[in-house]
XYZ file of C-alpha atoms in Angstrom:
704
model
C 63.713 -84.705 98.044
C 61.713 -87.499 99.784
C 58.005 -87.468 99.697
C 57.342 -84.256 98.416
C 53.652 -83.449 98.310
C 52.129 -82.542 95.061
C 49.918 -79.941 96.487
C 52.916 -77.929 98.117
C 55.127 -78.031 94.905
C 52.035 -76.980 92.748
C 52.080 -73.655 94.714
C 55.345 -72.619 93.297
C 56.899 -71.821 89.859
C 58.895 -74.399 88.129
C 58.369 -77.132 90.828
C 60.857 -79.364 88.815
C 63.591 -76.890 89.730
C 63.011 -76.492 93.387
C 66.228 -78.143 94.053
C 68.207 -75.352 92.109
C 65.827 -72.849 94.022
C 66.789 -73.824 97.159
C 70.637 -74.242 96.614
C 70.660 -71.022 94.891
C 68.833 -69.180 98.214
C 71.399 -70.882 100.526
C 74.266 -69.480 98.428
C 72.662 -66.080 97.835
C 72.308 -65.748 101.907
C 76.028 -66.782 102.215
C 75.009 -69.926 103.928
C 76.674 -73.379 103.706
C 75.680 -75.664 100.689
C 72.543 -77.840 101.235
C 73.318 -81.723 102.032
C 69.469 -82.377 102.457
C 66.116 -80.806 102.003
C 62.442 -82.031 102.320
C 58.886 -80.240 101.625
C 56.750 -79.583 104.438
C 53.301 -81.354 104.331
C 51.846 -78.944 106.771
C 49.914 -75.681 105.646
C 47.777 -74.687 102.758
C 49.348 -71.476 101.297
C 52.991 -71.269 100.453
C 55.754 -73.951 99.935
C 58.031 -74.487 102.867
C 61.223 -76.377 102.336
C 63.077 -77.834 105.045
C 66.931 -77.301 104.122
C 69.916 -78.825 106.082
C 73.331 -77.516 105.325
C 76.585 -78.508 107.082
C 76.501 -75.682 109.419
C 72.676 -75.310 110.281
C 69.105 -75.860 109.394
C 66.959 -73.682 107.813
C 63.463 -73.070 106.274
C 63.133 -71.710 102.564
C 59.719 -70.160 102.175
C 58.783 -70.153 98.702
C 55.714 -67.695 98.064
C 52.835 -69.089 96.490
C 52.542 -67.947 92.694
C 49.062 -66.106 93.509
C 50.907 -63.637 95.725
C 52.134 -60.472 94.008
C 55.493 -58.967 94.617
C 53.848 -56.335 96.877
C 52.356 -58.942 98.895
C 55.546 -61.022 99.170
C 57.279 -57.837 100.323
C 54.188 -57.313 102.859
C 55.045 -60.499 104.225
C 58.531 -59.987 104.931
C 57.980 -56.567 106.404
C 55.421 -57.747 108.569
C 57.759 -60.468 110.025
C 60.390 -57.610 110.400
C 57.839 -55.695 112.620
C 56.834 -58.520 114.463
C 60.380 -59.728 115.408
C 61.367 -56.305 116.263
C 58.564 -56.198 118.948
C 59.931 -59.350 120.562
C 57.726 -61.965 119.156
C 59.569 -65.461 118.869
C 59.717 -65.660 115.257
C 62.592 -67.361 113.478
C 65.306 -64.781 112.332
C 65.487 -64.083 108.611
C 68.404 -64.113 106.493
C 69.527 -61.524 104.012
C 70.935 -61.380 100.341
C 72.458 -58.247 99.211
C 70.722 -56.506 102.107
C 67.313 -57.749 101.524
C 65.291 -60.548 103.154
C 63.000 -60.875 100.147
C 64.679 -62.949 97.418
C 64.260 -63.257 93.774
C 64.970 -66.258 91.888
C 64.778 -64.513 88.260
C 65.105 -67.698 86.280
C 62.078 -69.429 87.733
C 60.297 -66.158 88.827
C 60.119 -67.609 92.500
C 60.095 -64.929 95.312
C 60.988 -66.584 98.689
C 62.568 -65.842 102.048
C 65.246 -67.859 104.157
C 64.584 -68.422 107.992
C 66.471 -70.184 110.847
C 64.831 -73.439 111.275
C 64.044 -73.422 115.338
C 64.452 -76.444 117.012
C 61.432 -78.292 118.268
C 57.999 -79.528 116.964
C 54.696 -77.812 116.197
C 52.102 -78.627 118.536
C 50.094 -80.102 115.612
C 53.035 -82.657 115.131
C 53.255 -83.208 119.109
C 49.465 -83.800 119.233
C 49.476 -81.782 122.376
C 48.334 -78.338 123.820
C 50.612 -75.938 125.512
C 50.856 -76.053 129.081
C 50.071 -72.952 131.256
C 53.368 -71.385 131.075
C 53.694 -71.968 127.408
C 50.331 -70.739 127.011
C 51.217 -67.522 128.952
C 54.082 -66.930 126.522
C 51.794 -67.275 123.554
C 49.314 -64.906 124.855
C 52.138 -62.541 125.559
C 53.298 -62.839 122.203
C 49.768 -62.409 120.714
C 49.518 -59.227 122.889
C 52.838 -57.943 121.228
C 51.549 -58.323 117.834
C 48.369 -56.677 118.826
C 50.235 -53.708 119.954
C 51.910 -53.098 116.689
C 50.695 -49.910 115.325
C 50.511 -51.510 111.729
C 48.318 -51.216 108.918
C 49.378 -53.477 105.909
C 47.482 -54.020 102.918
C 44.580 -56.361 103.398
C 45.414 -60.131 102.345
C 42.122 -62.031 101.624
C 41.992 -65.148 103.594
C 38.956 -67.390 102.826
C 39.320 -69.314 106.095
C 39.320 -66.247 108.287
C 36.521 -66.096 110.797
C 34.722 -63.017 109.082
C 34.249 -65.230 105.923
C 32.043 -67.510 107.690
C 28.726 -66.273 105.751
C 30.489 -67.118 102.376
C 32.068 -70.329 103.193
C 28.874 -71.469 104.738
C 26.872 -70.875 101.547
C 29.462 -72.876 99.872
C 30.237 -75.719 101.921
C 27.443 -76.278 104.347
C 25.582 -78.814 102.153
C 28.465 -81.065 102.766
C 27.796 -81.450 106.262
C 25.557 -83.558 108.326
C 22.109 -82.108 109.023
C 23.168 -81.370 112.385
C 26.283 -79.694 111.878
C 24.553 -77.804 108.934
C 22.022 -76.476 111.682
C 25.037 -75.608 114.070
C 26.856 -73.848 111.206
C 23.671 -71.775 110.100
C 23.250 -70.768 113.768
C 26.993 -69.863 114.054
C 26.773 -67.739 110.735
C 23.665 -65.886 112.115
C 25.121 -65.358 115.349
C 28.326 -64.015 113.876
C 26.202 -61.793 111.576
C 24.584 -60.007 114.605
C 27.839 -59.309 116.496
C 28.762 -55.314 115.585
C 32.399 -56.675 114.762
C 33.196 -53.162 113.717
C 32.631 -51.586 117.132
C 35.102 -54.079 119.021
C 38.629 -52.949 119.318
C 40.669 -53.635 116.132
C 44.180 -54.570 116.153
C 46.814 -56.060 113.918
C 46.405 -59.666 114.129
C 48.369 -62.855 113.534
C 45.173 -64.012 111.825
C 46.014 -67.855 112.013
C 47.075 -68.766 115.423
C 46.890 -72.660 115.163
C 48.874 -75.695 116.681
C 50.438 -75.784 113.255
C 52.017 -72.197 113.331
C 53.263 -72.570 117.148
C 56.320 -74.370 117.606
C 57.313 -76.069 121.043
C 60.933 -75.409 121.698
C 63.351 -76.653 124.175
C 63.652 -73.324 126.004
C 59.722 -73.193 126.884
C 59.122 -70.147 124.851
C 56.806 -71.301 121.838
C 58.044 -69.968 118.421
C 55.224 -68.101 116.462
C 55.199 -69.105 112.555
C 53.538 -68.139 109.289
C 52.085 -64.581 109.166
C 51.166 -65.190 105.801
C 47.424 -63.967 106.557
C 48.154 -61.539 109.195
C 45.349 -58.708 109.112
C 43.719 -56.032 111.266
C 40.814 -57.866 113.116
C 38.621 -57.417 116.272
C 41.030 -58.098 119.031
C 39.209 -61.424 120.292
C 39.742 -62.885 116.750
C 43.079 -64.295 117.740
C 42.067 -65.257 121.136
C 39.243 -67.191 119.676
C 41.436 -69.309 117.372
C 43.651 -69.862 120.405
C 40.594 -71.373 122.419
C 39.217 -73.481 119.419
C 42.464 -74.467 118.009
C 45.555 -74.348 120.110
C 43.499 -75.683 123.154
C 41.788 -78.388 121.347
C 42.254 -81.588 123.481
C 42.804 -79.802 126.380
C 40.697 -81.054 129.610
C 39.283 -77.674 130.247
C 35.962 -77.224 128.582
C 35.267 -74.131 126.269
C 34.364 -71.571 128.806
C 37.238 -72.242 131.076
C 39.535 -71.936 128.019
C 38.391 -68.663 127.075
C 38.354 -67.503 130.846
C 41.951 -68.653 131.020
C 42.966 -67.006 127.886
C 41.246 -63.559 128.735
C 42.786 -63.708 132.386
C 46.122 -64.111 130.638
C 45.696 -61.275 128.195
C 44.263 -59.260 130.951
C 47.820 -59.129 132.382
C 48.853 -56.786 129.348
C 45.493 -55.223 128.132
C 41.999 -56.077 129.760
C 39.156 -56.678 127.420
C 36.077 -54.476 127.096
C 32.596 -55.524 128.450
C 31.667 -55.600 124.556
C 34.517 -57.941 123.965
C 33.533 -60.287 126.787
C 30.115 -60.354 125.447
C 31.111 -61.206 121.827
C 33.443 -64.105 122.710
C 30.945 -66.807 122.670
C 29.669 -65.745 119.301
C 33.151 -65.523 117.977
C 34.561 -68.779 119.309
C 31.392 -70.418 117.685
C 31.981 -68.990 114.381
C 35.969 -70.001 114.801
C 34.847 -73.504 115.430
C 32.428 -73.368 112.381
C 35.381 -72.161 110.091
C 37.723 -74.880 111.223
C 34.986 -77.590 109.960
C 34.201 -75.557 107.131
C 37.641 -75.036 105.738
C 38.581 -78.509 106.364
C 35.364 -79.771 104.499
C 36.402 -77.445 101.430
C 39.809 -78.822 101.444
C 38.748 -82.299 101.594
C 36.139 -81.944 98.813
C 38.817 -80.964 96.546
C 40.932 -83.715 97.068
C 43.130 -82.546 99.977
C 43.023 -85.481 102.269
C 46.299 -84.866 104.114
C 46.563 -85.695 107.889
C 46.248 -82.166 108.926
C 42.955 -81.680 107.014
C 41.549 -84.969 108.308
C 42.637 -83.370 111.838
C 40.905 -80.226 111.560
C 37.785 -81.848 110.258
C 37.454 -83.979 113.483
C 38.592 -80.670 115.499
C 36.065 -78.609 113.803
C 33.211 -81.037 114.228
C 33.822 -81.756 117.757
C 34.570 -78.202 118.973
C 31.542 -76.446 116.901
C 29.318 -79.088 119.066
C 30.774 -78.041 122.330
C 30.784 -74.289 121.304
C 27.053 -74.644 119.975
C 26.226 -76.244 123.559
C 27.746 -73.185 125.250
C 26.791 -70.270 123.124
C 23.400 -70.943 121.443
C 21.324 -73.865 122.749
C 18.051 -72.033 122.287
C 18.818 -70.932 118.639
C 19.549 -74.370 117.258
C 15.673 -75.305 117.662
C 14.894 -72.733 114.879
C 17.928 -72.803 112.876
C 16.727 -75.065 110.207
C 14.159 -72.661 109.284
C 16.753 -69.981 108.535
C 19.852 -71.899 107.617
C 20.444 -69.691 104.329
C 23.789 -67.705 104.630
C 23.078 -63.900 105.114
C 24.323 -62.935 102.095
C 21.677 -64.953 100.140
C 18.667 -62.882 101.306
C 17.051 -62.050 98.200
C 16.417 -58.255 97.615
C 12.845 -56.953 97.814
C 11.309 -54.688 95.537
C 10.194 -51.656 97.891
C 8.155 -50.052 95.171
C 5.743 -52.956 94.778
C 6.551 -55.882 96.972
C 3.896 -58.104 95.538
C 5.335 -58.248 92.101
C 7.940 -60.958 92.979
C 11.898 -60.745 93.014
C 13.140 -57.244 92.540
C 15.622 -55.684 89.849
C 19.124 -57.032 90.102
C 19.934 -53.396 90.486
C 19.404 -51.848 93.725
C 21.415 -49.106 94.950
C 20.231 -45.915 96.748
C 23.265 -45.295 99.044
C 27.130 -45.389 99.748
C 27.100 -47.469 102.770
C 24.734 -50.158 103.163
C 25.638 -53.958 102.793
C 27.345 -54.177 99.242
C 25.931 -57.213 97.249
C 27.256 -56.549 93.858
C 29.639 -54.104 92.354
C 31.931 -53.494 89.024
C 35.563 -52.720 89.509
C 37.410 -50.740 86.748
C 40.561 -51.566 84.494
C 43.619 -49.668 83.817
C 44.506 -51.369 80.537
C 44.798 -48.808 77.493
C 44.590 -45.785 79.762
C 46.145 -42.717 78.340
C 46.479 -38.977 78.476
C 44.523 -37.183 75.959
C 45.852 -34.224 74.227
C 45.518 -31.116 76.441
C 44.869 -28.928 73.265
C 41.231 -30.161 73.852
C 39.709 -27.925 76.375
C 37.373 -30.637 77.831
C 40.569 -32.624 78.610
C 42.380 -29.762 80.338
C 39.276 -29.075 82.266
C 38.602 -32.633 83.198
C 42.218 -33.818 83.876
C 44.331 -30.948 85.187
C 41.878 -28.126 85.905
C 44.216 -26.127 88.318
C 47.107 -25.902 85.691
C 47.726 -22.796 84.281
C 48.854 -22.989 80.304
C 52.512 -22.836 81.229
C 52.260 -25.538 83.701
C 50.320 -27.802 81.171
C 53.148 -27.680 78.838
C 54.851 -30.272 80.766
C 51.895 -32.914 80.392
C 52.871 -35.557 77.609
C 49.874 -37.069 75.833
C 49.654 -40.702 75.115
C 49.825 -44.046 76.992
C 50.175 -44.132 80.657
C 53.695 -45.566 81.631
C 53.580 -49.320 81.480
C 54.552 -49.579 85.016
C 51.414 -47.558 86.341
C 49.270 -49.456 84.297
C 50.474 -53.128 85.210
C 50.529 -52.169 88.994
C 47.164 -50.451 89.068
C 45.740 -53.583 87.427
C 47.498 -55.762 89.969
C 45.806 -53.759 92.690
C 42.501 -53.749 91.049
C 42.738 -57.381 90.724
C 43.673 -57.560 94.711
C 40.481 -55.464 95.315
C 38.282 -57.975 93.183
C 39.371 -61.044 95.079
C 39.090 -59.254 98.528
C 35.198 -58.176 97.266
C 34.650 -61.736 96.202
C 35.913 -63.075 99.244
C 33.432 -60.992 101.103
C 30.905 -62.378 99.181
C 30.148 -59.662 96.643
C 29.449 -60.508 93.462
C 32.139 -58.545 91.335
C 32.265 -57.783 87.794
C 35.566 -56.731 85.818
C 34.317 -55.852 82.034
C 37.381 -55.442 79.834
C 38.648 -52.165 79.424
C 37.646 -50.093 76.062
C 40.530 -49.720 73.599
C 41.451 -46.022 74.153
C 44.269 -45.897 71.504
C 41.555 -45.032 69.066
C 40.656 -41.421 68.243
C 37.232 -40.488 67.181
C 35.113 -37.084 66.278
C 31.987 -35.580 66.022
C 30.988 -32.687 63.543
C 32.565 -30.329 65.856
C 35.730 -31.975 67.574
C 37.991 -34.834 67.384
C 39.445 -36.526 70.756
C 41.702 -39.205 71.891
C 40.506 -42.046 74.009
C 40.908 -41.803 78.039
C 40.755 -44.439 80.408
C 38.396 -47.386 82.001
C 39.913 -46.814 85.587
C 36.692 -45.184 87.166
C 33.244 -46.471 86.271
C 31.803 -44.585 89.220
C 32.646 -41.552 86.840
C 30.108 -42.324 84.162
C 26.956 -43.884 85.644
C 24.674 -43.070 88.347
C 22.404 -46.002 90.047
C 19.331 -44.581 91.564
C 17.430 -47.454 93.100
C 16.841 -50.168 90.231
C 17.662 -47.479 87.279
C 20.904 -47.056 85.689
C 21.650 -43.764 84.315
C 24.370 -43.118 81.780
C 25.412 -39.439 82.242
C 26.623 -37.013 79.879
C 30.147 -36.180 80.805
C 31.652 -32.893 79.929
C 34.746 -34.738 78.649
C 34.861 -35.364 75.077
C 37.522 -38.089 75.462
C 34.717 -40.294 77.765
C 31.928 -40.222 75.040
C 32.452 -43.926 74.364
C 33.876 -45.176 77.467
C 30.941 -46.731 78.777
C 30.763 -49.046 75.924
C 32.479 -51.823 77.888
C 29.705 -51.876 80.228
C 26.952 -52.100 77.905
C 26.642 -55.969 77.611
C 26.441 -55.879 81.685
C 23.786 -53.352 81.439
C 21.678 -54.896 78.781
C 21.729 -58.176 80.963
C 20.301 -55.871 83.824
C 17.750 -54.482 81.858
C 16.302 -57.956 80.610
C 16.339 -59.022 84.499
C 14.433 -56.070 85.421
C 16.314 -52.964 85.789
C 15.424 -49.793 84.109
C 18.222 -48.330 81.804
C 18.269 -44.594 80.608
C 20.713 -42.088 79.321
C 21.400 -38.369 79.498
C 20.914 -36.574 76.132
C 23.934 -37.204 74.202
C 25.769 -33.677 74.672
C 27.012 -31.767 71.742
C 30.193 -30.698 73.743
C 30.886 -27.572 71.384
C 33.503 -25.044 72.105
C 31.082 -22.680 73.359
C 30.233 -25.137 76.302
C 33.878 -24.048 77.782
C 34.806 -20.704 78.942
C 38.071 -19.260 80.381
C 38.980 -17.790 83.547
C 41.297 -14.777 83.908
C 44.477 -16.981 84.207
C 43.601 -18.610 80.860
C 42.347 -21.888 82.117
C 38.927 -23.619 81.048
C 35.691 -23.370 83.026
C 32.741 -25.331 82.442
C 29.729 -23.234 80.984
C 25.890 -23.723 80.723
C 25.185 -24.249 77.093
C 23.723 -27.742 77.756
C 23.396 -30.367 80.553
C 26.698 -32.117 81.466
C 28.000 -33.873 84.648
C 29.874 -36.605 85.824
C 28.061 -39.198 87.987
C 30.797 -38.736 90.590
C 29.225 -35.251 91.211
C 26.462 -36.893 92.996
C 26.469 -38.389 96.535
C 23.427 -40.499 97.254
C 21.988 -41.010 100.905
C 18.695 -42.820 100.505
C 15.872 -40.334 99.389
C 18.424 -37.488 99.453
C 20.850 -37.045 96.228
C 23.418 -34.134 96.667
C 24.676 -32.673 93.386
C 28.123 -30.779 93.477
C 28.222 -27.827 90.827
C 31.733 -27.820 89.541
C 33.935 -27.982 86.501
C 32.584 -31.365 86.230
C 29.021 -30.614 86.479
C 26.828 -27.686 85.515
C 23.616 -26.011 86.748
C 21.997 -27.397 83.584
C 23.069 -30.917 84.500
C 21.521 -30.470 87.967
C 18.247 -29.349 86.194
C 18.190 -32.416 84.193
C 18.966 -34.775 87.013
C 16.177 -33.282 89.106
C 13.674 -33.427 86.501
C 14.626 -37.030 85.551
C 14.695 -38.590 88.984
C 11.131 -37.059 89.631
C 10.136 -39.690 86.985
C 12.385 -42.456 88.709
C 10.875 -41.762 92.049
C 8.881 -38.702 92.865
C 9.923 -38.505 96.440
C 13.712 -38.239 95.815
C 15.144 -34.858 96.853
C 17.890 -33.455 95.061
C 20.140 -30.886 96.855
C 22.762 -28.559 95.076
C 25.989 -28.155 96.743
C 27.794 -24.737 95.398
C 30.702 -23.392 96.286
C 32.012 -26.453 98.219
C 34.846 -27.815 95.751
C 34.760 -26.123 92.424
C 36.896 -28.498 90.455
C 35.694 -32.048 89.823
C 33.836 -34.991 91.878
C 32.411 -34.965 95.522
C 33.784 -38.166 96.738
C 37.008 -36.782 98.156
C 35.087 -33.945 99.691
C 32.014 -35.783 101.640
C 31.816 -39.322 102.191
C 28.943 -40.680 104.222
C 30.288 -43.452 106.491
C 26.741 -44.683 107.803
C 23.651 -42.902 109.103
C 24.506 -39.999 111.416
C 28.318 -40.138 110.663
C 30.063 -38.230 107.687
C 33.575 -37.663 106.868
C 34.325 -34.163 105.694
C 37.528 -32.603 103.887
C 38.717 -29.871 106.395
C 40.584 -28.155 103.633
C 37.395 -27.854 101.525
C 34.784 -27.412 103.990
C 35.134 -25.059 107.144
C 34.011 -26.175 110.466
C 31.493 -23.767 110.436
C 30.263 -24.309 107.058
C 29.393 -27.922 107.302
C 26.467 -28.465 104.619
C 23.182 -27.924 106.294
C 21.749 -31.543 105.953
C 24.656 -32.763 107.755
C 24.885 -30.274 110.766
C 22.956 -32.685 113.101
C 25.511 -35.724 112.246
C 28.663 -36.687 113.824
C 31.626 -35.398 111.577
C 34.802 -37.258 111.272
C 37.262 -34.531 109.930
C 39.760 -36.510 107.391
C 43.147 -36.453 108.934
C 45.808 -34.740 106.802
C 47.084 -37.207 104.138
C 50.712 -38.628 104.330
C 52.541 -37.667 101.157
C 53.380 -40.620 98.919
C 55.546 -40.830 95.892
C 53.968 -40.837 92.351
C 55.095 -41.992 89.101
C 54.331 -38.950 87.280
C 55.087 -35.447 88.382
C 51.614 -34.305 87.292
C 48.483 -35.935 88.797
C 44.891 -36.602 88.120
C 44.008 -36.314 91.705
C 44.959 -34.130 94.844
C 46.323 -35.970 97.967
C 42.810 -36.013 99.357
C 41.984 -38.890 97.219
C 43.132 -40.879 100.180
C 39.474 -40.175 101.714
C 37.767 -41.822 98.724
C 37.158 -45.039 100.510
C 34.628 -48.057 99.696
C 32.052 -48.777 102.279
C 31.229 -52.634 102.277
C 28.676 -51.955 105.218
C 28.303 -49.587 107.880
C 30.852 -51.161 109.949
C 33.527 -52.119 107.238
C 35.607 -49.993 105.026
C 38.150 -50.789 102.192
C 40.605 -47.850 102.585
C 44.202 -46.756 101.646
C 46.784 -48.458 103.531
C 49.280 -45.761 103.065
C 47.183 -43.382 105.333
C 47.554 -45.126 108.886
C 46.185 -41.918 110.649
C 42.866 -42.195 108.496
C 42.422 -45.856 109.260
C 42.695 -45.428 113.129
C 40.312 -42.781 112.708
C 37.908 -44.757 111.146
C 38.449 -47.522 113.793
C 37.902 -44.968 116.546
C 34.519 -44.337 115.103
C 33.784 -48.169 115.097
C 34.626 -48.999 111.574
C 36.755 -51.813 110.754
C 39.300 -51.300 107.995
C 40.498 -53.689 105.316
C 43.643 -51.633 104.223
C 44.538 -51.749 100.632
C 46.795 -49.954 97.867
C 45.974 -48.395 94.581
C 49.725 -47.339 94.242
C 48.746 -44.998 91.256
C 45.650 -43.566 92.386
C 46.742 -40.027 92.158
C 48.245 -40.451 88.770
C 45.252 -42.440 87.349
C 42.585 -40.095 89.420
C 40.678 -42.634 91.421
C 40.526 -43.951 94.891
C 38.361 -47.237 95.962
C 35.152 -45.364 95.499
C 35.908 -43.928 91.965
C 37.315 -47.397 90.622
C 34.010 -49.083 91.604
C 30.496 -48.799 90.820
C 28.133 -50.407 93.428
C 25.172 -52.191 91.455
C 23.482 -53.582 94.428
C 23.177 -52.787 98.237
C 20.482 -53.582 100.846
C 19.569 -50.220 101.548
C 16.098 -49.004 100.310
C 14.867 -45.444 99.792
C 15.283 -44.218 103.362
C 14.801 -40.823 104.692
C 17.962 -40.393 106.871
C 17.077 -36.561 107.372
C 13.685 -36.446 108.359
């Protein structure tokens, strides 16, 4: 090894054993022994090793320690799909039939590729000529044409992160560049990005990721942060980064790129209109990302180059895109997500409560994410557990359910997925809390019953947020009696900062609350008010309450009377005979004002709830079947429609359901595909496993 940069080696496990890993990888792929290897100094994600053997030259990509096994597999699968589409990506080598290798002694996951002859445009300090550029654009189109919805990978340097990164880094810039960045963030924030055509994108088309080859067809490298973005995302990166140093000014670069792209697919008028703002944001992100790296001690040649590229191109882009905006940018240079909430009930009293959530779709600011640790299945001899967990099972079917801890794989992979969701939300600038799970291994009792613990996976189920008020609900399930205790410290802090914190009457949950149907299955009676918060759908001034096995009529009465105290203008609408089993959020999902997604298996087209009959309806596509770790499930396949709206144009949704993702994009909603591998087993999708604490929406009347 010669001159290995510490920054790259710190990204892998056992950096002192890299020599062993490289030699093992060559042998595993049946390649010749290594005679020399070096660590690449280019890049900020994984560790790339340039390895020479007697018979060839290769690249060993050792994945960053932060990449989960699932994300490593995602990377390899993306490369496979891209190369099959005819993109000039280096060929992968396999070991035992798999291109994803796992060096168990160190724990590193990696892949081995051919090393293509040539040099990156960054190393060559050159732009592609027109012939090479046409090839790059063609390959970009081939990537865009893939019908691919991989799990979303957070990229803090991606263009849509401009508001978050600007808030973190802008203070490091000169006053003039601060103004330009603020104007770029504001301009990008006004773009209706979700309404632009969304495609699978490379996401990081830079000179460092394009290789000039002797054959004249540039090779495309590094798909680590490929995601679904607006189609103009990659074109903006090409204009800003790949064509940096071109004698053509920015407007001519953009015109050239769109003309080349139009040979394969013309852009829409909306895309043409959005391009100046997108290019401006791309230039700002180059500067912001490089400044962040520089401030953290990464003083590599690439970082120095990107600082200068960003500074120069940002000025050119600002001159092109928004000269009038710069004169007033100093008065509004706070990043959009830092705008304070206002107290709609009394705007003269100063800062509002930290809690503010009236709906499920306006811009998300703060959220709680659940935890799968200690999750267990209660004993089904308890009618409340049977009713809540497996209400459709007959007594004979229930005998196959084993009480006790969920399998270790289910818990560990679920927490891995929740951690990835948390990283994404934080990357979007959303304040995200992960309270530790309650220890559900402890049993407990009341004077009337004994119960096992259950789960901390779905905080949505047990707390209802109504404006600035936190309402602890009275769940009909005995095993959930103390589930909320892990949230109490956070709720107390919210109360001290101005929120209201109340609780429904603690239910007795005596046997007489539960009745039985003709097949011997439990039903929920009316002995006292009980309901789960997930029985309630909030749409500003209107709350919809689903009467079901997880929420009774007395619960509806209590909620209606209590919300009159919270805000007398709130209207509570009962939904009866819609879905009789449990929660509402896999039956009705409000995507934005005027657009609702409905479950066609539970709601007939001529029986749309009256309030939504004037709205545009997206009928959720039939969910694709997925394998499950247990033969019995807490949720039906329709949990796939249980998505989380980050704002009216952005959803976090199930990457295993491409038909759903396409349907959302067709309605102008961008998607961040994610996985919850055990959502059916544990009983919760992205809406269930989160509890939004603050959104921008006020108590609007969306129904007139």
